[in-house]
Short mmCIF file of C-alpha atoms (C1' of nucleotides) in Angstrom, two decimals:
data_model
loop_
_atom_site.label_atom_id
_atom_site.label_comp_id
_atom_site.label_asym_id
_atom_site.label_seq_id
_atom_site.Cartn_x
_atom_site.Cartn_y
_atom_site.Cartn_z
CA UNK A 1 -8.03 -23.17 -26.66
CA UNK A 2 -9.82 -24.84 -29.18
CA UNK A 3 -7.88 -27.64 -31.39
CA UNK A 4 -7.52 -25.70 -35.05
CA UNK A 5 -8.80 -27.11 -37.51
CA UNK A 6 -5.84 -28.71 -39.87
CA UNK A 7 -6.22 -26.67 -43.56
CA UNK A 8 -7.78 -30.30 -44.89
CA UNK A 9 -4.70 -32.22 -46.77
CA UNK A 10 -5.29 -33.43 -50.48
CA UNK A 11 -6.54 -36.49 -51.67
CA UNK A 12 -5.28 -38.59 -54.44
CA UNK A 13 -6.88 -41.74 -56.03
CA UNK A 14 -5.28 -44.64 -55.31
CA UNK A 15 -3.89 -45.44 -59.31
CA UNK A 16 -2.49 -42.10 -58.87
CA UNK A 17 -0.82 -42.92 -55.76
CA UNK A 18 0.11 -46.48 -56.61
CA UNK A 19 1.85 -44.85 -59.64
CA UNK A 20 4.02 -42.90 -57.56
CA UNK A 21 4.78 -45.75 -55.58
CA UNK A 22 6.03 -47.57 -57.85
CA UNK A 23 8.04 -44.91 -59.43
CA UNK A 24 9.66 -44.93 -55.82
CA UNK A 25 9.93 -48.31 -55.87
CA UNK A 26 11.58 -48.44 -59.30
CA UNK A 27 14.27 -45.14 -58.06
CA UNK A 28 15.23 -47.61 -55.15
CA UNK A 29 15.67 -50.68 -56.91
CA UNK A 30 17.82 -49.19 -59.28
CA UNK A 31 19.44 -47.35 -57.06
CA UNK A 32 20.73 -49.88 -54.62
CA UNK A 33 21.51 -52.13 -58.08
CA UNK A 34 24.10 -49.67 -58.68
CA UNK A 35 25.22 -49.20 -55.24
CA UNK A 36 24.91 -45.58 -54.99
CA UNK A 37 23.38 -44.62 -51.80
CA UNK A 38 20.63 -42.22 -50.49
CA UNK A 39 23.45 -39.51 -49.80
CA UNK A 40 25.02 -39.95 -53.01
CA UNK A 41 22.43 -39.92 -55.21
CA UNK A 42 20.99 -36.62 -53.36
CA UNK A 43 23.97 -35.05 -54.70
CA UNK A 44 23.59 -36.46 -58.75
CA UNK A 45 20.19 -34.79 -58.48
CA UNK A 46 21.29 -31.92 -56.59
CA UNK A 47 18.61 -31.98 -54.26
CA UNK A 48 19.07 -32.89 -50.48
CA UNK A 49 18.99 -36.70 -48.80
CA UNK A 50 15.57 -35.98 -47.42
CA UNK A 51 13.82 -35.71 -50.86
CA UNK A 52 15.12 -38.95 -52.36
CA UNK A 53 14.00 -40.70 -49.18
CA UNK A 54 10.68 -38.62 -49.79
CA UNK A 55 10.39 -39.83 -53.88
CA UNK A 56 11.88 -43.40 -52.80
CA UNK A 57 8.37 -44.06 -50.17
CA UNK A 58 6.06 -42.48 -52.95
CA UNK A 59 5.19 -39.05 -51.36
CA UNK A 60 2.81 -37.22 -53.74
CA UNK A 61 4.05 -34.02 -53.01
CA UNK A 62 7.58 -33.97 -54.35
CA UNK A 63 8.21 -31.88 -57.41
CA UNK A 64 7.71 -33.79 -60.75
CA UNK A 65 10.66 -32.71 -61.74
CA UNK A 66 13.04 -33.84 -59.15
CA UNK A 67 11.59 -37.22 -59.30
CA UNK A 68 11.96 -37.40 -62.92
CA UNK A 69 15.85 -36.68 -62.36
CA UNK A 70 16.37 -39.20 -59.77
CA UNK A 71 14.86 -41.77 -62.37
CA UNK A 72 17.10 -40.72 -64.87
CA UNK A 73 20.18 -40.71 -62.99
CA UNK A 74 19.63 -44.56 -61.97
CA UNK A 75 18.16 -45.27 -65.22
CA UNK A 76 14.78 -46.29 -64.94
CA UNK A 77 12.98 -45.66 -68.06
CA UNK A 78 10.16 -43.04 -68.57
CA UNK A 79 7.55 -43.56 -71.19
CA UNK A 80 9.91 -45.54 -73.90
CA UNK A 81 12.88 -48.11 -73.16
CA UNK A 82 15.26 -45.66 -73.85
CA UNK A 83 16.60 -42.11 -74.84
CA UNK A 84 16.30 -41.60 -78.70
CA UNK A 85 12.92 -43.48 -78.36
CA UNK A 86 11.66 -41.14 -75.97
CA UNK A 87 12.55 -38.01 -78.15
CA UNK A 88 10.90 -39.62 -81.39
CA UNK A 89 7.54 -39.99 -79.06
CA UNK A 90 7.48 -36.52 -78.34
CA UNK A 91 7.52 -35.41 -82.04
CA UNK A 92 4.61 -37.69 -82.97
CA UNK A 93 2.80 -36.47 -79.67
CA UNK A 94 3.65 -32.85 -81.06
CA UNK A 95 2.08 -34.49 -84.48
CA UNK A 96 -0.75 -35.51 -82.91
CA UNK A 97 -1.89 -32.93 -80.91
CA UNK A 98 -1.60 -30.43 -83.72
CA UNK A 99 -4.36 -32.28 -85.14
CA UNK A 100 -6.38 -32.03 -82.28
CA UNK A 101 -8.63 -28.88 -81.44
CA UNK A 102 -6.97 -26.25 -79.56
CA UNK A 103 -9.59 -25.48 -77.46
CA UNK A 104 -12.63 -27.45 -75.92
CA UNK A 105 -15.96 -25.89 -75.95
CA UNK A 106 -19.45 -27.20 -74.45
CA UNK A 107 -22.12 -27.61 -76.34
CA UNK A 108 -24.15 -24.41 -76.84
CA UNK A 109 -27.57 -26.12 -77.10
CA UNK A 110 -28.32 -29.16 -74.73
CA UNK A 111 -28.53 -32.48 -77.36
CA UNK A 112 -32.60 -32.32 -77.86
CA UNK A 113 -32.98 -36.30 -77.29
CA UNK A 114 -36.53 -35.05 -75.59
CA UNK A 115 -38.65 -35.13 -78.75
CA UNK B 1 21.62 -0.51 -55.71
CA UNK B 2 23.56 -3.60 -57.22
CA UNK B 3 21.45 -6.12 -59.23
CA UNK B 4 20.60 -8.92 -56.64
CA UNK B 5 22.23 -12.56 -57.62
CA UNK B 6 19.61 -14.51 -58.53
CA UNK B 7 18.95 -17.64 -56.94
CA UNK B 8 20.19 -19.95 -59.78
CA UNK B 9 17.47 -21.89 -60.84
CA UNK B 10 17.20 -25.58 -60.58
CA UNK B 11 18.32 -27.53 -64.13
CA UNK B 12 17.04 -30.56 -65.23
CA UNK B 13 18.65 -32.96 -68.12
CA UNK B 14 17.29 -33.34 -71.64
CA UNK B 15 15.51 -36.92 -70.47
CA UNK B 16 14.02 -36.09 -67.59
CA UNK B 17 12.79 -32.65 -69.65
CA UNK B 18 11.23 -34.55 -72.31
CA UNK B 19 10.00 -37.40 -69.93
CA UNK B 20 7.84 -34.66 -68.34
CA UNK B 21 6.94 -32.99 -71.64
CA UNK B 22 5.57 -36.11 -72.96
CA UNK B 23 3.30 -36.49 -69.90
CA UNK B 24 2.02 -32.94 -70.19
CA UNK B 25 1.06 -34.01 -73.62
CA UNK B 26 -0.41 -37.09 -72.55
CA UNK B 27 -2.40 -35.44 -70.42
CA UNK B 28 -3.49 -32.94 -73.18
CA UNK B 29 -3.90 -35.16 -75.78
CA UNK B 30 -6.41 -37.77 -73.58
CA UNK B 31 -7.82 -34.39 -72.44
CA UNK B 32 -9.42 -33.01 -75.35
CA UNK B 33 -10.33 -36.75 -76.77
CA UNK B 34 -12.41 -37.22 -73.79
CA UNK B 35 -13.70 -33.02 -74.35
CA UNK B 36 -13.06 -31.82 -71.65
CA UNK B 37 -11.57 -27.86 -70.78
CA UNK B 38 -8.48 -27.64 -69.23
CA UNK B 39 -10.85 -25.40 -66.28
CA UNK B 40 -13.13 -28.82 -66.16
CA UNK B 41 -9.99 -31.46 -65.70
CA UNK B 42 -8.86 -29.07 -63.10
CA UNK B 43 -12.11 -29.25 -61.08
CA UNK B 44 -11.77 -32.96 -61.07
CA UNK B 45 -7.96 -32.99 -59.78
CA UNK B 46 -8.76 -30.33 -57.31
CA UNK B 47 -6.27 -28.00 -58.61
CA UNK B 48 -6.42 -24.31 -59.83
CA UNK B 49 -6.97 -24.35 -63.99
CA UNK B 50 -2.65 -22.59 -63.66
CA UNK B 51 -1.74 -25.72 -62.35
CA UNK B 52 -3.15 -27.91 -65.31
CA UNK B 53 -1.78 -26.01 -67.99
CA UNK B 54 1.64 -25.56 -66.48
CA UNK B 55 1.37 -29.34 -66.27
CA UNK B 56 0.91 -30.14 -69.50
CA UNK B 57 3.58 -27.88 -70.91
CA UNK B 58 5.80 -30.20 -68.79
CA UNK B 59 6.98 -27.74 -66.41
CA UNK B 60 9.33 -29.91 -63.55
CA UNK B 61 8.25 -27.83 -60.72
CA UNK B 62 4.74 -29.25 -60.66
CA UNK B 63 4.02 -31.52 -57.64
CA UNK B 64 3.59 -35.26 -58.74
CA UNK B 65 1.08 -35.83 -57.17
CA UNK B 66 -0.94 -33.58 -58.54
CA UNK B 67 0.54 -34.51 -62.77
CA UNK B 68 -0.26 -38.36 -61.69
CA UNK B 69 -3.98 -37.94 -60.97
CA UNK B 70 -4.29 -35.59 -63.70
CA UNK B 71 -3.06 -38.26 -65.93
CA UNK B 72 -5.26 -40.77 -64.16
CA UNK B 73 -8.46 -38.63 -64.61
CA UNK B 74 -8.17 -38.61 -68.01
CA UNK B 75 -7.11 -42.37 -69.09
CA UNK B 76 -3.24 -41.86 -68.88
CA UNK B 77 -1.55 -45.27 -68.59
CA UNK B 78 0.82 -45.31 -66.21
CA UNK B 79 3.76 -47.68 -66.06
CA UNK B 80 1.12 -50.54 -66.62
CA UNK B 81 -1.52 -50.41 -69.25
CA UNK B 82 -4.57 -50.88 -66.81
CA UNK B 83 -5.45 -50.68 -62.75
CA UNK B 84 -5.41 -53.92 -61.54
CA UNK B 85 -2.13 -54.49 -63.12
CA UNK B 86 -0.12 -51.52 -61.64
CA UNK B 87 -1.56 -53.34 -58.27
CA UNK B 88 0.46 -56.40 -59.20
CA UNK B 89 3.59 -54.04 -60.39
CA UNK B 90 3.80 -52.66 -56.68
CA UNK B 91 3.83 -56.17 -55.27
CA UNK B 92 5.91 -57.75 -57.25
CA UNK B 93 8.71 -54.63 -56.85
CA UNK B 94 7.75 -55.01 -52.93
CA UNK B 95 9.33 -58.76 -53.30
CA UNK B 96 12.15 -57.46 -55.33
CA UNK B 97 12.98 -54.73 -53.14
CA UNK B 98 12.98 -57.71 -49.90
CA UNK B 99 16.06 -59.41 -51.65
CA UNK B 100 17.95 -56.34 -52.00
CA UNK B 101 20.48 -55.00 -49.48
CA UNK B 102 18.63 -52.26 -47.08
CA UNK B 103 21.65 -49.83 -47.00
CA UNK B 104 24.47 -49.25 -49.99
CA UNK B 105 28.25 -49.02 -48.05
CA UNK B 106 31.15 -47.73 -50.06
CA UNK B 107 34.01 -50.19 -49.86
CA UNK B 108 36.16 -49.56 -46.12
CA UNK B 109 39.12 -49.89 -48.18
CA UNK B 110 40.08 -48.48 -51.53
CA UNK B 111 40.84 -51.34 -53.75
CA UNK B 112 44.82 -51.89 -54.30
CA UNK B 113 45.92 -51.79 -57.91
CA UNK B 114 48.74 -50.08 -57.14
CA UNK B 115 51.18 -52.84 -56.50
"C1'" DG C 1 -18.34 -13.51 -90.25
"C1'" DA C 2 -20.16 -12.74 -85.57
"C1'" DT C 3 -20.43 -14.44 -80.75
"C1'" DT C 4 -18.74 -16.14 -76.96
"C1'" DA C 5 -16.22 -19.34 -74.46
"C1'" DA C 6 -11.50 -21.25 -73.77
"C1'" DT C 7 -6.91 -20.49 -73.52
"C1'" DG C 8 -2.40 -18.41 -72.33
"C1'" DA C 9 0.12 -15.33 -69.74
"C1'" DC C 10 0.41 -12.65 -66.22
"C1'" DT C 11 0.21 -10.86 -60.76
"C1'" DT C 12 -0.04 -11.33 -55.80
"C1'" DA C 13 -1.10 -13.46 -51.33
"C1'" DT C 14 -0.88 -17.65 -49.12
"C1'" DA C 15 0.25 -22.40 -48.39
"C1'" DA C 16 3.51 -25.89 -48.90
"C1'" DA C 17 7.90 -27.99 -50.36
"C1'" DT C 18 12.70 -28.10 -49.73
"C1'" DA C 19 17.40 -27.83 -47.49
"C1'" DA C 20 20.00 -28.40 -43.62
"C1'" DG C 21 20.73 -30.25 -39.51
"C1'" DT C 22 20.19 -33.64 -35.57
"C1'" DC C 23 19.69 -38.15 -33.43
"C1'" DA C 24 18.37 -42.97 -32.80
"C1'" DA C 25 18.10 -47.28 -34.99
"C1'" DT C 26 19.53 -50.37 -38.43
"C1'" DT C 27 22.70 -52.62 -41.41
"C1'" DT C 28 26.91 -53.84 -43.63
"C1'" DG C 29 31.60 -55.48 -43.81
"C1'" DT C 30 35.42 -56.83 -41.19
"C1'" DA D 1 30.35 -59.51 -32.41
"C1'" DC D 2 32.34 -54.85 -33.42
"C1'" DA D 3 32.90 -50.67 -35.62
"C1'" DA D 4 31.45 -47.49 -38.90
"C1'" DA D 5 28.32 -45.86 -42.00
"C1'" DT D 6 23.59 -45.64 -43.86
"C1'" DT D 7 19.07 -44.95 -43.18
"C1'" DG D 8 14.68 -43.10 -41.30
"C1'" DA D 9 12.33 -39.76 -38.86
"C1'" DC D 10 12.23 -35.67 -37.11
"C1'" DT D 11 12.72 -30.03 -36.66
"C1'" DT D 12 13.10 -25.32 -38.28
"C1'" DA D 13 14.19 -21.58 -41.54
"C1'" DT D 14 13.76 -20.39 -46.11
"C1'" DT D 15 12.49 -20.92 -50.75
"C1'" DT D 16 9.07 -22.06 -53.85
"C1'" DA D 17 4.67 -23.78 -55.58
"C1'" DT D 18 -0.12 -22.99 -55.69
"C1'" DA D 19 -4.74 -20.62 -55.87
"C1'" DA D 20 -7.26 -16.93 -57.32
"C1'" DG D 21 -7.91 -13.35 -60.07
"C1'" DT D 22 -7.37 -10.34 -64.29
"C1'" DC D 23 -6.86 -9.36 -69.19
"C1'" DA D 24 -5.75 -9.98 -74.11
"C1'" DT D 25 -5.85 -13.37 -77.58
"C1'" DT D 26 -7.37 -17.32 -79.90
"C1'" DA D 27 -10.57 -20.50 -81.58
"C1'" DA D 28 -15.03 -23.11 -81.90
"C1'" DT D 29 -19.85 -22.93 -82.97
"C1'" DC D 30 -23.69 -20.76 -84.88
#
DNA sequence: GATTAATGACTTATAAATAAGTCAATTTGT
DNA sequence: ACAAATTGACTTATTTATAAGTCATTAATC
């Protein structure tokens, strides 16, 4: 029979999967700082052994969320240095975006540079 | 017919909630700076137009993958404040990660402060 | 103020992630 | 060097995320 065509896995730019690397990177290092290992961790997060492993070598595909836990748990900071920091950020952000439009339109005419 | 247990969704703590709101904002925020609709950003990521706003009200159960390039695509900084520098990041964690003991072993004995 | 596009909130089918388990290889501590 | 545990890499069943579509509401531009 003929080979199936696989259903074409997703791309990702390399920043975006650098990122994730070192997010992985970052889970480990911590991690193993505080001598808590694969197994152990997998239960903090409740999630299974085989994720961590998964978040710790950068695979894109894990849940944001679980990711995001494992970080915490080993304390690797997200976004600000620390906890109270990262709660005053997301007011301003809220701040900030409420200044922003709410919605993004194009341009109904085409900018007449022709003339 | 008895009401059916649900499964008991996943929970998340407080940090790791906000660290994923305040990317979802990010992502908004750099978003409609750079004018672009939420169905445009989505095109770029390669990702249904659901996906992007569920990612940037910071829900956890979005893929990483998918959040990071998002973030990428429209100017998010991530971990370092430019490209070439989150290149140097991952090497530099690479080394870090060499010195580091490859497996965490609880202790074989329990320590004795019971004498 | 009227038009019209963008957004938010759904639904459903499908694709993919996750948990649980196994086993070999590696690594640590004695 | 030995013994015991961790890790990495799989597999399979099940749960869950995602894409695609619809519709009502909101908001930007004219």
């Amino acid at each position: 029979m003929m080979p199936t065509d696989k259903p074409a896995a997703r791309t990702y730019s390399r920043y975006g999967r650098e990122a994730i690397a070192v997010l992985g990177q970052l889970i480990r290092i911590n991690r193993i700082e505080r001598k808590l290992s694969v197994a152990q961790l997998a239960e903090r997060v409740g999630a299974s052994r085989d994720l961590i492993q998964r978040i710790e070598q950068g695979d894109p595909r894990c849940g944001i969320g679980l990711a995001f836990e494992a970080a915490a748990i080993v304390g690797v900071p997200l976004f600000e240095e620390n906890r109270s920091r990262l709660t005053l950020r997301l007011n301003e952000q809220e701040e900030k975006l409420r200044l922003l439009p709410k919605s993004v339109r194009k341009k109904a005419t085409v900018v007449k540079d022709d003339f």
